[in-house]
Amino acid sequence: MDVAVLGATGDVGRQICTQLVERQVLPTTSRLQLVGRPGGASGRAVHGLRADLVDAYDEHAPVLDVALDPTEVVADVVVVAAGRTAPVGGGGAPPSRAELAAANAEVFRAYADALADHGSGSEVVVVVSNPVELGVAILAERLGRHRVVGMGAWLDTLRFRREIAVQLGVRRHRVGGFVGGQHGDDAVPLWSTVRISGLDVAERQRAVARLRQGRTLATFPAEVARAKADLLAVAATDVAAAFALIDSWPPDLRALARPWMTHQSGAKTATGTASATIDLLETILDGRDIVVAGQVALAGEVSVGGSPVHGVLGVPVVLGPEGWSRVLLDPLPPDEDARLAEAGAAVAAGCAPWTGALPGATPATAEEWQR
């Protein structure tokens, strides 16, 4: 199978390409298409990236191809890592999700139109660029919702599992559980989905209760906002102390605060983002069906807040070589259900200015997100 990476020379795109080749995810007979923009810096750099990958991995690299126009994209799996990103560091206010949406909506639309008009009709698209929910919404409108998945919820899920594992002193592969909602401040840690290998139900319930420290998700948004303010105050004089402060917090709060602080420190989260993306790509390319968390365009498959969901939301889904097939979400406790409904409304409001109706769904406005 062939893979195309849109935005191949960006921080995340370059990492995705490098890890795909270094980890030998693609055989030498497959093709990795490096996609840049004509007339821009990436139009030049993409040729250099190809040369660099050949220089490092020639013995086991797949066929490396360069494309500079959306109509030239040809692959079984397309990774969307193109578009504007938030600058690192604390110099000035970062762009809001609305500003990112305004900048990237046309990027999403250009590739969605090109794939719809010139693609095979069976490509699976993995959206990495932010706002990931908007990317999913726009691409799903043109390509069909089951062929498009956003990886933000999977990245949040892996971070959540890691923080739980660290707290319990076990390896991450022993911890299950998902994060849903929006990739960002409205991420929803679904504590009711947490499973810990080697613990029976009663032991797991006691462990989760200890980890949550008597908190519910009703206070989670306020905790996230307060955490950011505290981190900025501490990091102004001591970044190491800011990261140490994160270590003192509960796992769900750490899962959101640590990557945010990483970005504020002047570093980037490209390596972890790329690694989580490779997880999804390996699943699709291997022909397996596994349960992951992802942002998908729903058309009433699940209900939150007492109403069926019609719009993009991060939920656990079955992902395979033809895209996602079904949602796996049991009835949720009241606090998780309420937070997921709030996250869905926020996503809908953010997508509304740039999207129309999803196939089988109502227009994605905040008021119409549930019906």
Coordinates of C-alpha atoms in Angstrom, one line a residue:
M1 CA 0.0 0.0 0.0
D2 CA 1.1 3.6 -0.7
V3 CA 1.1 6.5 1.7
A4 CA 1.0 10.3 0.9
V5 CA 2.0 12.9 3.6
L6 CA 0.6 16.3 3.0
G7 CA 2.9 18.9 4.6
A8 CA 5.8 16.5 4.5
T9 CA 8.4 19.2 5.3
G10 CA 6.7 20.6 8.4
D11 CA 7.8 19.6 11.9
V12 CA 5.2 16.8 12.2
G13 CA 5.1 15.8 8.6
R14 CA 8.9 15.3 8.5
Q15 CA 8.7 13.2 11.6
I16 CA 6.0 11.1 10.2
C17 CA 8.0 10.5 7.0
T18 CA 11.1 9.7 8.9
Q19 CA 9.4 7.3 11.3
L20 CA 7.6 5.6 8.4
V21 CA 10.9 4.8 6.8
E22 CA 13.1 4.2 9.9
R23 CA 10.6 1.8 11.4
Q24 CA 10.2 0.1 8.0
V25 CA 6.4 0.4 8.1
L26 CA 6.4 0.4 4.3
P27 CA 8.1 -2.3 2.3
T28 CA 10.6 -1.3 -0.5
T29 CA 7.9 -2.0 -3.1
S30 CA 5.5 0.6 -1.6
R31 CA 5.5 4.3 -2.3
L32 CA 5.8 7.2 0.1
Q33 CA 4.7 10.4 -1.5
L34 CA 6.1 13.6 -0.1
V35 CA 3.7 16.5 -0.8
G36 CA 4.6 20.2 -0.7
R37 CA 3.3 23.4 -2.1
P38 CA 4.5 24.9 -5.4
G39 CA 6.0 28.3 -5.1
G40 CA 6.5 28.0 -1.3
A41 CA 9.4 27.0 0.9
S42 CA 8.0 23.4 1.1
G43 CA 8.1 23.2 -2.7
R44 CA 11.9 23.4 -2.5
A45 CA 12.4 21.6 0.8
V46 CA 10.4 18.5 -0.2
H47 CA 13.1 17.6 -2.8
G48 CA 15.8 18.0 -0.1
L49 CA 13.7 15.8 2.3
R50 CA 13.6 13.1 -0.3
A51 CA 17.4 13.2 -0.8
D52 CA 17.9 13.2 3.0
L53 CA 15.7 10.1 3.5
V54 CA 17.5 8.3 0.7
D55 CA 20.8 9.2 2.2
A56 CA 19.9 7.8 5.6
Y57 CA 17.7 4.8 4.7
D58 CA 18.4 3.8 1.1
E59 CA 18.8 0.1 1.9
H60 CA 15.2 -0.3 3.1
A61 CA 13.4 2.9 2.0
P62 CA 10.2 2.6 0.0
V63 CA 9.9 4.4 -3.3
L64 CA 10.1 8.1 -2.5
D65 CA 8.0 10.4 -4.7
V66 CA 7.4 14.1 -4.7
A67 CA 4.1 15.9 -5.5
L68 CA 3.6 19.7 -5.5
D69 CA -0.1 19.9 -6.5
P70 CA -3.2 18.5 -4.7
T71 CA -4.3 16.8 -7.9
E72 CA -1.1 14.8 -8.0
V73 CA -1.8 13.1 -4.6
V74 CA -2.2 9.3 -5.2
A75 CA -2.1 6.9 -2.3
D76 CA -4.1 4.3 -0.3
V77 CA -3.6 6.3 2.9
V78 CA -3.3 10.1 3.0
V79 CA -1.9 11.9 6.1
V80 CA -3.0 15.5 6.4
A81 CA -0.2 17.4 8.2
A82 CA -0.3 20.6 6.1
G83 CA -1.3 24.0 7.2
R84 CA -0.5 26.6 9.8
T85 CA 0.6 25.6 13.3
A86 CA 0.8 27.4 16.6
P87 CA 4.2 29.0 17.2
V88 CA 6.2 27.6 20.1
G89 CA 7.4 29.5 23.1
G90 CA 5.8 32.2 25.2
G91 CA 6.4 35.2 22.9
G92 CA 2.9 36.6 22.3
A93 CA -0.5 35.0 22.3
P94 CA -0.7 31.9 20.2
P95 CA -3.4 31.8 17.6
S96 CA -6.8 30.7 18.8
R97 CA -8.6 27.6 17.4
A98 CA -10.8 30.0 15.4
E99 CA -7.7 31.7 13.9
L100 CA -6.2 28.3 13.0
A101 CA -9.5 27.3 11.5
A102 CA -9.6 30.4 9.3
A103 CA -6.0 29.7 8.2
N104 CA -6.4 26.0 7.5
A105 CA -9.9 25.6 6.3
E106 CA -8.9 26.4 2.7
V107 CA -6.0 24.0 2.9
F108 CA -8.4 21.2 4.0
R109 CA -10.8 22.1 1.3
A110 CA -8.3 22.2 -1.5
Y111 CA -7.1 18.7 -0.7
A112 CA -10.6 17.4 0.0
D113 CA -11.7 18.6 -3.5
A114 CA -8.7 17.2 -5.2
L115 CA -9.1 13.8 -3.6
A116 CA -12.8 13.7 -4.4
D117 CA -12.2 14.7 -8.0
H118 CA -9.0 12.9 -8.8
G119 CA -8.6 10.1 -6.1
S120 CA -9.4 6.5 -6.3
G121 CA -12.5 6.8 -4.1
S122 CA -11.2 4.4 -1.5
E123 CA -8.4 6.4 0.2
V124 CA -8.3 6.5 4.0
V125 CA -7.5 9.9 5.3
V126 CA -5.8 10.5 8.7
V127 CA -6.0 14.1 9.8
V128 CA -3.2 15.5 12.0
S129 CA -3.4 19.2 11.3
N130 CA -5.3 21.4 13.7
P131 CA -8.1 22.1 14.3
V132 CA -8.3 18.4 13.7
E133 CA -12.1 18.4 14.0
L134 CA -12.5 20.9 11.2
G135 CA -10.2 18.9 9.0
V136 CA -12.3 15.8 9.6
A137 CA -15.5 17.7 9.0
I138 CA -14.4 19.2 5.6
L139 CA -12.8 16.1 4.3
A140 CA -15.7 13.9 5.4
E141 CA -18.1 16.1 3.5
R142 CA -16.3 15.4 0.2
L143 CA -14.9 11.9 0.7
G144 CA -17.4 10.1 3.0
R145 CA -17.3 10.1 6.7
H146 CA -16.1 6.5 7.3
R147 CA -12.9 7.2 5.3
V148 CA -11.7 10.1 7.5
V149 CA -10.4 9.9 11.0
G150 CA -8.6 12.5 13.1
M151 CA -5.7 11.3 15.3
G152 CA -6.0 13.9 18.1
A153 CA -8.1 11.7 20.4
W154 CA -5.7 8.8 19.9
L155 CA -2.7 11.0 20.9
D156 CA -4.6 12.2 23.9
T157 CA -5.5 8.6 24.8
L158 CA -1.9 7.5 24.7
R159 CA -0.9 10.4 26.9
F160 CA -3.7 9.6 29.3
R161 CA -2.7 5.9 29.5
R162 CA 1.0 6.8 30.1
E163 CA 0.2 9.1 33.0
I164 CA -2.0 6.4 34.6
A165 CA 0.8 3.9 34.1
V166 CA 3.4 6.1 35.6
Q167 CA 1.2 6.8 38.6
L168 CA 0.6 3.0 39.1
G169 CA 4.2 2.0 38.4
V170 CA 3.3 -0.3 35.5
R171 CA 4.0 -0.2 31.7
R172 CA 1.7 1.7 29.4
H173 CA 0.6 -1.4 27.5
R174 CA -1.1 -2.7 30.6
V175 CA -3.4 0.3 30.7
G176 CA -6.5 0.7 28.6
G177 CA -8.9 3.6 28.4
F178 CA -9.8 6.4 26.1
V179 CA -10.0 10.2 25.8
G180 CA -12.8 11.6 23.7
G181 CA -14.2 15.0 22.8
Q182 CA -12.0 17.7 21.3
H183 CA -8.3 17.6 20.8
G184 CA -7.4 20.5 23.1
D185 CA -8.9 22.1 26.2
D186 CA -12.2 20.2 25.7
A187 CA -10.6 16.8 25.7
V188 CA -12.6 14.4 27.9
P189 CA -10.8 11.7 29.9
L190 CA -13.2 8.8 29.9
W191 CA -12.3 7.3 33.3
S192 CA -15.1 4.7 33.0
T193 CA -13.3 3.1 30.1
V194 CA -10.0 2.6 32.0
R195 CA -8.9 -1.0 32.3
I196 CA -5.7 -2.2 34.0
S197 CA -4.3 -5.6 33.1
G198 CA -3.9 -7.8 36.2
L199 CA -6.5 -6.1 38.3
D200 CA -10.0 -7.4 38.8
V201 CA -13.1 -5.1 38.7
A202 CA -13.0 -4.3 42.4
E203 CA -9.2 -3.6 42.4
R204 CA -9.5 -1.5 39.3
Q205 CA -12.3 0.6 40.8
R206 CA -10.2 1.2 43.9
A207 CA -7.2 2.2 41.8
V208 CA -9.2 4.6 39.7
A209 CA -10.8 6.2 42.7
R210 CA -7.3 6.8 44.2
L211 CA -6.1 8.3 40.9
R212 CA -9.1 10.6 40.6
Q213 CA -8.8 11.9 44.2
G214 CA -12.5 12.4 44.6
R215 CA -12.7 14.8 41.6
T216 CA -15.3 14.7 38.8
L217 CA -15.2 16.1 35.3
A218 CA -17.6 18.9 36.3
T219 CA -14.6 20.8 37.6
F220 CA -12.1 19.7 34.9
P221 CA -12.3 22.7 32.6
A222 CA -11.6 25.1 35.5
E223 CA -8.7 22.9 36.6
V224 CA -7.2 23.0 33.1
A225 CA -7.5 26.8 33.0
R226 CA -6.0 27.2 36.5
A227 CA -3.2 24.8 35.6
K228 CA -2.1 26.8 32.6
A229 CA -2.1 30.0 34.7
D230 CA 0.0 28.4 37.4
L231 CA 2.4 26.9 34.8
L232 CA 3.0 30.3 33.1
A233 CA 3.7 31.9 36.4
V234 CA 6.2 29.3 37.5
A235 CA 7.8 28.9 34.0
A236 CA 8.5 32.6 33.8
T237 CA 11.5 32.0 36.1
D238 CA 12.0 28.2 36.1
V239 CA 10.8 25.9 33.4
A240 CA 12.1 22.8 35.1
A241 CA 10.0 23.7 38.2
A242 CA 7.0 24.0 36.0
F243 CA 7.4 20.5 34.7
A244 CA 8.0 19.3 38.3
L245 CA 4.7 21.0 39.3
I246 CA 2.9 19.0 36.6
D247 CA 4.2 15.8 38.2
S248 CA 2.3 16.6 41.4
W249 CA -1.1 16.7 39.6
P250 CA -3.6 13.9 38.9
P251 CA -3.1 11.8 35.7
D252 CA -5.9 13.3 33.6
L253 CA -4.7 16.9 34.3
R254 CA -1.1 15.9 33.5
A255 CA -2.2 14.4 30.2
L256 CA -3.3 17.8 29.0
A257 CA -0.9 20.0 30.9
R258 CA 2.4 18.3 30.0
P259 CA 2.2 18.7 26.2
W260 CA 0.9 22.2 26.6
M261 CA 3.9 23.1 28.8
T262 CA 6.2 21.4 26.3
H263 CA 4.9 23.7 23.6
Q264 CA 5.2 26.7 25.9
S265 CA 8.8 25.8 26.7
G266 CA 9.9 26.4 23.1
A267 CA 10.1 22.7 22.2
K268 CA 7.5 20.9 20.1
T269 CA 5.4 17.8 20.4
A270 CA 6.2 16.6 16.8
T271 CA 7.8 13.3 17.8
G272 CA 5.0 12.1 20.0
T273 CA 2.4 13.3 17.5
A274 CA 4.1 11.4 14.7
S275 CA 4.5 8.3 16.7
A276 CA 0.8 8.2 17.5
T277 CA 0.0 8.8 13.8
I278 CA 2.3 5.8 12.9
D279 CA 0.3 3.6 15.2
L280 CA -2.9 4.3 13.2
L281 CA -1.1 3.9 9.9
E282 CA 0.3 0.5 10.9
T283 CA -3.2 -0.6 11.8
I284 CA -4.6 0.5 8.4
L285 CA -1.7 -0.8 6.4
D286 CA -1.6 -4.2 8.1
G287 CA -5.3 -4.9 7.4
R288 CA -6.2 -5.3 11.1
D289 CA -9.3 -4.0 12.9
I290 CA -8.5 -2.5 16.3
V291 CA -10.3 -0.1 18.7
V292 CA -8.8 3.4 18.9
A293 CA -10.0 6.8 19.8
G294 CA -10.4 9.2 16.9
Q295 CA -12.2 12.3 15.8
V296 CA -14.9 11.1 13.3
A297 CA -18.0 12.6 11.7
L298 CA -21.0 11.0 13.5
A299 CA -24.5 10.7 12.2
G300 CA -26.4 9.6 15.3
E301 CA -24.4 6.4 16.2
V302 CA -24.1 7.5 19.8
S303 CA -26.0 9.8 22.1
V304 CA -24.6 12.2 24.7
G305 CA -26.6 14.7 26.9
G306 CA -29.7 12.7 26.0
S307 CA -29.5 13.4 22.2
P308 CA -27.9 11.6 19.2
V309 CA -24.7 13.2 18.0
H310 CA -24.7 14.6 14.5
G311 CA -21.2 16.1 13.9
V312 CA -17.5 15.6 14.6
L313 CA -16.5 14.2 18.0
G314 CA -13.6 12.2 19.4
V315 CA -14.9 8.7 20.4
P316 CA -13.6 5.1 20.5
V317 CA -14.1 3.5 17.1
V318 CA -13.1 0.3 15.3
L319 CA -10.5 1.3 12.7
G320 CA -9.4 -0.9 9.8
P321 CA -8.0 -0.8 6.3
E322 CA -11.2 0.8 4.9
G323 CA -11.5 3.4 7.6
W324 CA -13.6 3.4 10.7
S325 CA -16.6 1.1 10.9
R326 CA -18.4 1.6 14.2
V327 CA -18.4 3.4 17.5
L328 CA -17.8 1.5 20.7
L329 CA -19.0 3.6 23.5
D330 CA -21.0 2.2 26.5
P331 CA -23.4 4.4 28.5
L332 CA -21.3 7.0 30.4
P333 CA -21.4 8.2 34.0
P334 CA -23.2 11.6 34.3
D335 CA -20.0 13.7 34.5
E336 CA -18.4 12.1 31.4
D337 CA -21.7 12.4 29.5
A338 CA -22.1 16.0 30.3
R339 CA -18.5 16.9 29.4
L340 CA -18.7 15.0 26.1
A341 CA -21.9 16.9 25.2
E342 CA -20.2 20.2 26.0
A343 CA -17.2 19.3 24.0
G344 CA -19.4 18.4 21.1
A345 CA -21.1 21.7 21.2
A346 CA -17.8 23.5 21.2
V347 CA -16.6 21.5 18.2
A348 CA -19.8 22.2 16.3
A349 CA -19.5 25.9 17.0
G350 CA -15.9 25.9 15.8
C351 CA -16.7 24.1 12.6
A352 CA -19.9 25.9 11.7
P353 CA -18.4 28.9 9.8
W354 CA -16.6 26.6 7.4
T355 CA -18.7 23.5 6.9
G356 CA -22.1 22.6 5.5
A357 CA -24.0 19.3 6.2
L358 CA -22.2 16.1 6.6
P359 CA -23.5 13.1 4.8
G360 CA -26.4 11.8 6.8
A361 CA -26.1 14.6 9.3
T362 CA -27.5 18.0 10.1
P363 CA -25.5 21.2 9.5
A364 CA -22.8 21.4 12.2
T365 CA -24.0 24.4 14.2
A366 CA -23.9 24.5 17.9
E367 CA -27.7 24.6 18.1
E368 CA -28.1 21.8 15.6
W369 CA -25.3 19.5 16.8
Q370 CA -27.8 17.6 18.8
R371 CA -31.4 16.9 17.9

